[in-house]
Structures are given as structure tokens and as C-alpha cells.
Coordinates of C-alpha atoms in Angstrom, one line a residue:
M1448 CA 166.9 149.6 -10.2
M1449 CA 169.0 152.6 -9.5
F1450 CA 169.0 153.8 -5.8
K1451 CA 166.9 156.8 -6.4
E1452 CA 164.4 154.8 -8.1
K1453 CA 164.4 152.3 -5.2
V1454 CA 163.7 155.4 -2.8
A1455 CA 160.9 156.8 -5.0
E1456 CA 159.1 153.4 -5.3
A1457 CA 159.4 152.9 -1.2
Y1458 CA 157.8 156.5 -0.9
R1459 CA 155.2 155.8 -3.2
Q1460 CA 154.2 152.5 -1.0
I1461 CA 154.2 154.9 2.0
Q1462 CA 151.8 157.0 0.4
D1463 CA 149.6 154.2 -0.7
S1464 CA 149.6 152.8 3.0
I1465 CA 148.9 156.0 4.9
C1466 CA 146.0 157.0 2.5
G1467 CA 144.5 153.8 3.0
G1468 CA 144.7 154.1 6.7
L1469 CA 143.3 157.5 6.9
E1470 CA 140.4 156.2 4.7
V1471 CA 139.5 153.6 7.5
A1472 CA 140.2 156.1 10.3
D1473 CA 138.0 158.6 8.8
G1474 CA 135.2 156.4 7.9
K1475 CA 133.4 158.7 5.6
A1476 CA 135.6 160.7 3.3
F1477 CA 138.3 159.4 0.4
F1478 CA 141.3 160.8 -1.0
E1479 CA 140.9 162.5 -4.3
E1480 CA 143.9 162.0 -6.6
E1481 CA 145.5 164.0 -9.1
I1482 CA 148.4 163.0 -11.2
W1483 CA 150.5 166.0 -12.2
E1484 CA 153.7 166.5 -14.2
R1485 CA 156.3 169.2 -13.7
D1486 CA 157.5 171.4 -16.4
G1487 CA 161.4 170.6 -16.5
G1488 CA 160.9 166.9 -15.2
G1489 CA 159.1 164.6 -13.1
G1490 CA 156.0 164.9 -11.5
G1491 CA 153.8 163.4 -8.6
R1492 CA 150.6 162.4 -7.2
T1493 CA 148.6 164.9 -5.1
R1494 CA 145.8 163.0 -2.7
V1495 CA 143.5 165.4 -0.8
M1496 CA 140.6 164.5 1.8
Q1497 CA 138.0 166.9 2.6
H1498 CA 134.9 167.1 4.9
G1499 CA 135.5 164.1 6.5
N1500 CA 134.1 162.8 10.0
V1501 CA 137.6 163.2 11.3
I1502 CA 139.6 165.1 8.6
E1503 CA 138.2 168.3 7.6
K1504 CA 141.3 168.7 4.9
G1505 CA 144.1 166.4 4.7
G1506 CA 146.9 166.0 1.9
V1507 CA 149.3 163.2 1.3
N1508 CA 151.5 164.0 -1.6
F1509 CA 154.2 162.0 -3.4
S1510 CA 156.6 163.5 -5.8
A1511 CA 159.5 162.6 -7.9
V1512 CA 160.9 165.6 -9.9
Y1513 CA 164.4 166.3 -11.8
G1514 CA 166.0 168.8 -13.8
K1515 CA 167.9 172.0 -13.4
L1516 CA 168.3 173.6 -9.9
P1517 CA 167.5 177.6 -10.1
E1518 CA 170.7 179.6 -9.1
A1519 CA 169.0 180.8 -5.6
V1520 CA 168.7 176.9 -4.7
K1521 CA 172.2 176.3 -5.9
K1522 CA 173.6 178.9 -3.7
A1523 CA 171.4 177.9 -0.6
F1524 CA 172.5 174.3 -1.0
K1525 CA 176.4 175.4 -1.7
V1526 CA 176.4 173.3 -4.9
E1527 CA 177.8 173.9 -8.4
N1528 CA 175.9 171.3 -10.2
D1529 CA 172.9 172.0 -12.1
E1530 CA 171.1 168.7 -12.2
F1531 CA 169.1 167.5 -9.2
F1532 CA 166.4 164.7 -8.5
A1533 CA 164.2 165.0 -5.5
T1534 CA 161.7 162.7 -4.2
G1535 CA 159.4 162.6 -1.1
V1536 CA 156.1 162.3 0.9
S1537 CA 154.6 165.3 2.4
I1538 CA 151.6 165.2 4.8
V1539 CA 149.6 167.8 6.5
I1540 CA 146.1 166.9 8.3
H1541 CA 143.8 169.5 9.6
P1542 CA 141.0 167.8 11.7
E1543 CA 137.6 168.9 12.4
N1544 CA 137.6 168.5 16.0
P1545 CA 139.6 171.1 18.0
F1546 CA 141.1 168.2 20.2
V1547 CA 142.4 166.3 17.6
P1548 CA 145.9 167.8 16.7
I1549 CA 147.3 169.1 13.2
I1550 CA 150.2 166.7 12.2
H1551 CA 152.7 167.0 9.6
M1552 CA 155.3 164.6 8.3
N1553 CA 157.8 164.9 5.5
I1554 CA 160.6 162.4 4.3
R1555 CA 162.4 163.0 1.3
Y1556 CA 165.7 162.1 -0.7
F1557 CA 167.9 164.6 -2.7
E1558 CA 170.6 163.5 -5.2
M1559 CA 172.7 165.6 -7.6
D1560 CA 175.6 162.9 -8.2
E1561 CA 177.2 159.9 -6.1
Q1562 CA 179.0 162.5 -3.9
T1563 CA 175.9 165.0 -3.4
R1564 CA 172.9 163.2 -2.0
W1565 CA 171.2 163.0 1.5
F1566 CA 167.9 162.2 3.4
G1567 CA 165.9 164.9 5.1
G1568 CA 162.4 164.9 6.8
G1569 CA 160.6 165.2 10.2
I1570 CA 157.4 164.9 11.9
D1571 CA 155.8 167.3 14.2
L1572 CA 152.5 167.8 16.1
T1573 CA 150.4 170.9 16.4
P1574 CA 147.7 170.8 18.8
H1575 CA 145.0 173.2 19.0
Y1576 CA 145.1 172.1 22.9
V1577 CA 148.0 170.8 24.1
I1578 CA 147.1 167.4 25.9
P1579 CA 150.4 166.1 28.0
T1580 CA 149.5 162.5 27.5
D1581 CA 149.1 162.6 24.1
V1582 CA 152.2 164.6 23.6
R1583 CA 154.1 162.0 25.6
F1584 CA 152.7 159.2 23.6
F1585 CA 153.6 161.0 20.5
H1586 CA 157.4 161.9 21.6
Y1587 CA 157.7 158.3 23.1
H1588 CA 157.0 156.5 19.7
L1589 CA 159.2 158.7 17.7
K1590 CA 162.1 158.0 20.3
Q1591 CA 161.4 154.4 19.5
A1592 CA 161.8 154.8 15.8
C1593 CA 164.9 156.7 16.1
D1594 CA 166.6 154.4 18.8
Q1595 CA 166.5 151.5 16.4
F1596 CA 169.2 153.4 14.3
K1597 CA 171.5 155.6 16.5
A1598 CA 171.0 156.4 20.4
D1599 CA 171.5 160.3 19.7
F1600 CA 169.1 160.5 16.8
Y1601 CA 165.9 161.5 18.9
S1602 CA 167.7 164.0 21.2
K1603 CA 169.6 165.6 18.4
F1604 CA 166.6 165.8 15.9
K1605 CA 164.1 166.8 18.8
A1606 CA 166.4 169.9 19.3
Q1607 CA 166.6 170.6 15.8
A1608 CA 162.7 170.5 15.5
D1609 CA 162.3 172.7 18.3
D1610 CA 164.5 175.4 16.7
Y1611 CA 163.0 174.6 13.3
F1612 CA 159.3 174.8 14.1
F1613 CA 159.3 178.0 15.8
I1614 CA 157.7 181.4 14.8
K1615 CA 160.3 184.0 15.3
H1616 CA 157.8 187.1 15.0
R1617 CA 155.3 185.5 17.4
D1618 CA 158.1 184.0 20.0
E1619 CA 156.4 180.7 20.2
T1620 CA 156.7 177.2 18.7
R1621 CA 154.4 175.9 16.1
G1622 CA 153.2 173.2 18.3
V1623 CA 155.0 170.6 20.5
G1624 CA 157.7 169.7 18.2
G1625 CA 158.6 166.2 17.1
I1626 CA 161.9 165.5 15.1
F1627 CA 163.5 167.5 12.2
Y1628 CA 166.6 166.2 10.2
D1629 CA 168.2 167.2 7.1
R1630 CA 171.3 166.4 5.0
L1631 CA 171.9 162.8 6.3
K1632 CA 174.4 160.9 4.8
P1633 CA 177.1 158.3 5.6
E1634 CA 179.6 161.0 6.5
N1635 CA 177.7 162.4 9.2
T1636 CA 175.6 159.3 10.5
D1637 CA 178.0 156.3 10.3
L1638 CA 174.9 154.6 8.5
S1639 CA 174.9 153.6 5.0
Y1640 CA 172.7 155.1 2.3
D1641 CA 170.5 151.7 2.8
Q1642 CA 170.2 152.4 6.4
L1643 CA 169.4 156.0 6.0
L1644 CA 166.8 154.7 3.6
D1645 CA 165.4 152.2 6.2
F1646 CA 165.4 155.1 8.9
S1647 CA 163.5 157.2 6.6
L1648 CA 160.8 154.6 5.9
A1649 CA 160.7 153.7 9.8
I1650 CA 159.7 157.5 10.3
G1651 CA 157.0 157.3 7.6
N1652 CA 155.7 154.0 9.0
S1653 CA 155.2 155.7 12.2
F1654 CA 153.0 158.1 11.0
L1655 CA 150.0 155.9 10.8
P1656 CA 149.9 154.2 14.1
I1657 CA 150.6 157.3 15.9
Y1658 CA 148.1 159.7 14.5
T1659 CA 145.3 157.0 14.3
E1660 CA 145.8 156.6 18.2
L1661 CA 145.5 160.3 18.9
I1662 CA 142.5 160.5 16.4
D1663 CA 140.8 157.7 18.4
R1664 CA 141.6 159.4 21.7
N1665 CA 140.0 162.7 20.8
R1666 CA 137.5 162.6 17.9
D1667 CA 134.6 162.0 20.0
K1668 CA 135.2 164.7 22.7
E1669 CA 132.6 167.6 22.7
Y1670 CA 133.6 171.0 21.7
H1671 CA 131.8 174.4 21.5
E1672 CA 131.7 177.4 19.4
F1673 CA 134.8 179.1 21.4
N1674 CA 136.7 176.0 20.8
K1675 CA 136.5 176.4 17.1
E1676 CA 137.3 179.9 17.1
W1677 CA 140.6 178.9 19.2
Q1678 CA 141.3 176.3 16.6
Y1679 CA 141.0 179.0 13.8
L1680 CA 143.5 181.1 15.8
R1681 CA 145.9 178.4 16.1
R1682 CA 145.4 177.5 12.4
S1683 CA 146.4 181.1 11.6
R1684 CA 149.9 180.7 13.3
Y1685 CA 150.3 177.3 11.3
A1686 CA 149.7 179.3 8.1
E1687 CA 152.0 181.8 9.1
F1688 CA 154.9 179.4 9.4
N1689 CA 154.4 177.5 6.2
L1690 CA 154.2 180.8 4.3
V1691 CA 157.2 182.9 6.1
Y1692 CA 159.6 180.0 7.3
D1693 CA 159.0 176.3 5.8
S1694 CA 162.0 175.2 3.5
G1695 CA 159.8 172.8 1.7
T1696 CA 157.3 175.6 0.6
K1697 CA 160.4 177.7 -0.7
F1698 CA 161.9 174.8 -2.5
G1699 CA 158.7 173.9 -4.1
L1700 CA 158.0 177.5 -5.3
E1701 CA 161.6 177.9 -6.3
T1702 CA 161.8 174.8 -8.6
N1703 CA 158.7 175.7 -10.3
G1704 CA 156.6 173.0 -8.2
R1705 CA 153.0 172.5 -8.5
I1706 CA 151.3 175.2 -6.5
E1707 CA 148.0 173.4 -5.5
S1708 CA 150.3 170.7 -4.0
I1709 CA 152.7 173.0 -2.4
L1710 CA 149.9 174.9 -0.6
M1711 CA 148.0 171.9 0.2
S1712 CA 149.5 172.4 3.8
L1713 CA 147.3 175.5 4.3
P1714 CA 144.2 174.9 6.6
P1715 CA 140.6 175.3 5.1
T1716 CA 139.4 178.1 7.5
A1717 CA 141.9 180.4 9.6
K1718 CA 141.2 183.7 11.3
W1719 CA 143.4 186.6 12.5
H1720 CA 141.8 188.4 15.5
Y1721 CA 143.6 191.7 16.5
N1722 CA 145.2 191.3 19.5
A1723 CA 143.7 188.0 20.6
Q1724 CA 144.5 187.1 24.2
P1725 CA 143.2 183.8 25.9
K1726 CA 141.2 184.3 29.4
P1727 CA 143.4 183.7 32.5
N1728 CA 143.8 180.1 33.6
S1729 CA 142.0 178.8 30.8
E1730 CA 142.8 175.7 28.7
E1731 CA 143.8 178.2 25.9
E1732 CA 146.3 180.0 28.3
Q1733 CA 147.6 176.8 29.3
T1734 CA 148.1 175.7 25.7
L1735 CA 150.2 178.8 25.2
Q1736 CA 152.5 178.3 28.1
L1737 CA 153.5 174.9 26.3
L1738 CA 154.5 176.2 23.2
K1739 CA 158.1 176.7 23.8
K1740 CA 161.6 175.2 23.1
G1741 CA 163.3 172.5 25.2
I1742 CA 160.5 170.8 27.1
D1743 CA 161.3 167.1 27.8
W1744 CA 158.2 165.2 26.7
V1745 CA 160.0 161.7 27.2

């Protein structure tokens, strides 16, 4: 089996595991699957859950695509070759209860030839209401996953997440960060490609225990209409980031990806109130004060 096929098969298994675990955690809804093919080469499995006990809308997507890179992507990647292969798992979960956070994860592998290939990915948390104990739990487990491979991975990738998941036009972070990494290869990590695959899978396998714990902590909390309105406002920020800055969205659109799968990350309902401001000393204001870079959650 070629290395890229090994990666794709491992990512398929990650998708299966996470979908099964989320169905158990939700207890009501199931993922609907759509198999799709990409014009130009490859395809994937889009799986979406809607109207569950916990998950209002969630997607767990797998793709393995290949073909020729558009000129714009070649310039962005600073490569000369046309042929590419890319595989990955992409997840976004929008919960029903405003006290359960939005979560995103992406693990991916990109290859053009033996010399031009790398791993990328990330996982980040976007609470509608920042609950510090939940955020510390999230970051602690990400650090544990990173520390198995290199001592500096967590601090480096945490800082990169703070910078990446930043909404410049709002001057705030999308949420409470996580980790973000790109173009990992032996030359810049001192790890082999097999070790980098193990790291990618460790991040993928961390998703389910982390998120099911956060679901269990918050799924039964009472909420009111004003909490839902705040949730819709925070979702609008999420949508703004994904449509303006997200590199995965841009790559999918520029490589003729499947639109429904690419835009799966958008929330089912979001609102843009003109000049919305939280009440002083409210939970909403406290959340805004924690949407900034550089907080040491561990």
C-alpha cells in the first residue's frame, strides 16, 4: 500500500469512529451519508447530522481528491508541479444548547511528489459562553496529545491557532483557540512521515473523548431565549471567519470541491444585529473579554 493510501484509510477509520461516538452521545439523530465524486479526480463521504438532542447541525467529512492544481493554488503553495493528492477529515459541530461549545477539527495530508508532501490540521473550540474549567480541560488534553511527540508542539501550535483563528475585522479571536499546524514534514519536525501520521491520528482520536465530555458537562443546563439570541450572534462571527479567512474553504472552492461539503461548516441559524452590545458585567460581556490571543489555559 502506498503511503498516501495508508493515510486515507486511517482517516476513513477516524471518520467512522467519530460518527459512531457522536451518535451515541446525541442519543437521537443519526448521520446521513452522501458519497460524492469530484470532477477531476477523487471524492469523499459527507456525513451530516441535524435536529438531534444535542447536535443541531454537525458534519464529519472525509475526502481524498487528486488532479491538477489551479494556478492560484500553485502560487499560494509556491510549487511548480500540477498534480496533487489531498486527503483529510473535517469536522464542525453546532450544538443546540448555548452552553455546549462549537467545535472544529481538521486533519489533512497533501502530496505532490516524494519531495513535496506534508501534514496539516488543527482543532479549536468556540464557546458561546466561555466556561474556564471547560477550556482548561480542552487545552490540557491537547497538550497531552502533543507532548507524546515533541515537547514544543503544544506551545508552538497553540500560538499558531491564536493567530490563525483571529477575526481581524472584529479584533477578536473566533473562540478560545486550540492548536493549528501546517506543512509538517521531517525537515522541520525531526519526525518521520510515519511518526507525523501517528501525530495526526493522535489529534484525530482526541476529538471524541474531549467533545463528549464537554457535551456531558453542559447538555442539560437550562437556558433562555436571550441565551439563544447570544448564540446566534456568536454563530455569525463563526460564519464570518469561515467565509472570509478559512484556508480550507478557500482551497475547496479553488479546487472545484463539493460546495455542500465545503459549506457544511456554516451554522443552521445565525443573526447579525446592528451594533449589538452585551450588558455590563453579564456572562456575555465576560465571554467577549476572553476572546483574545495569548491566554495560558494550561
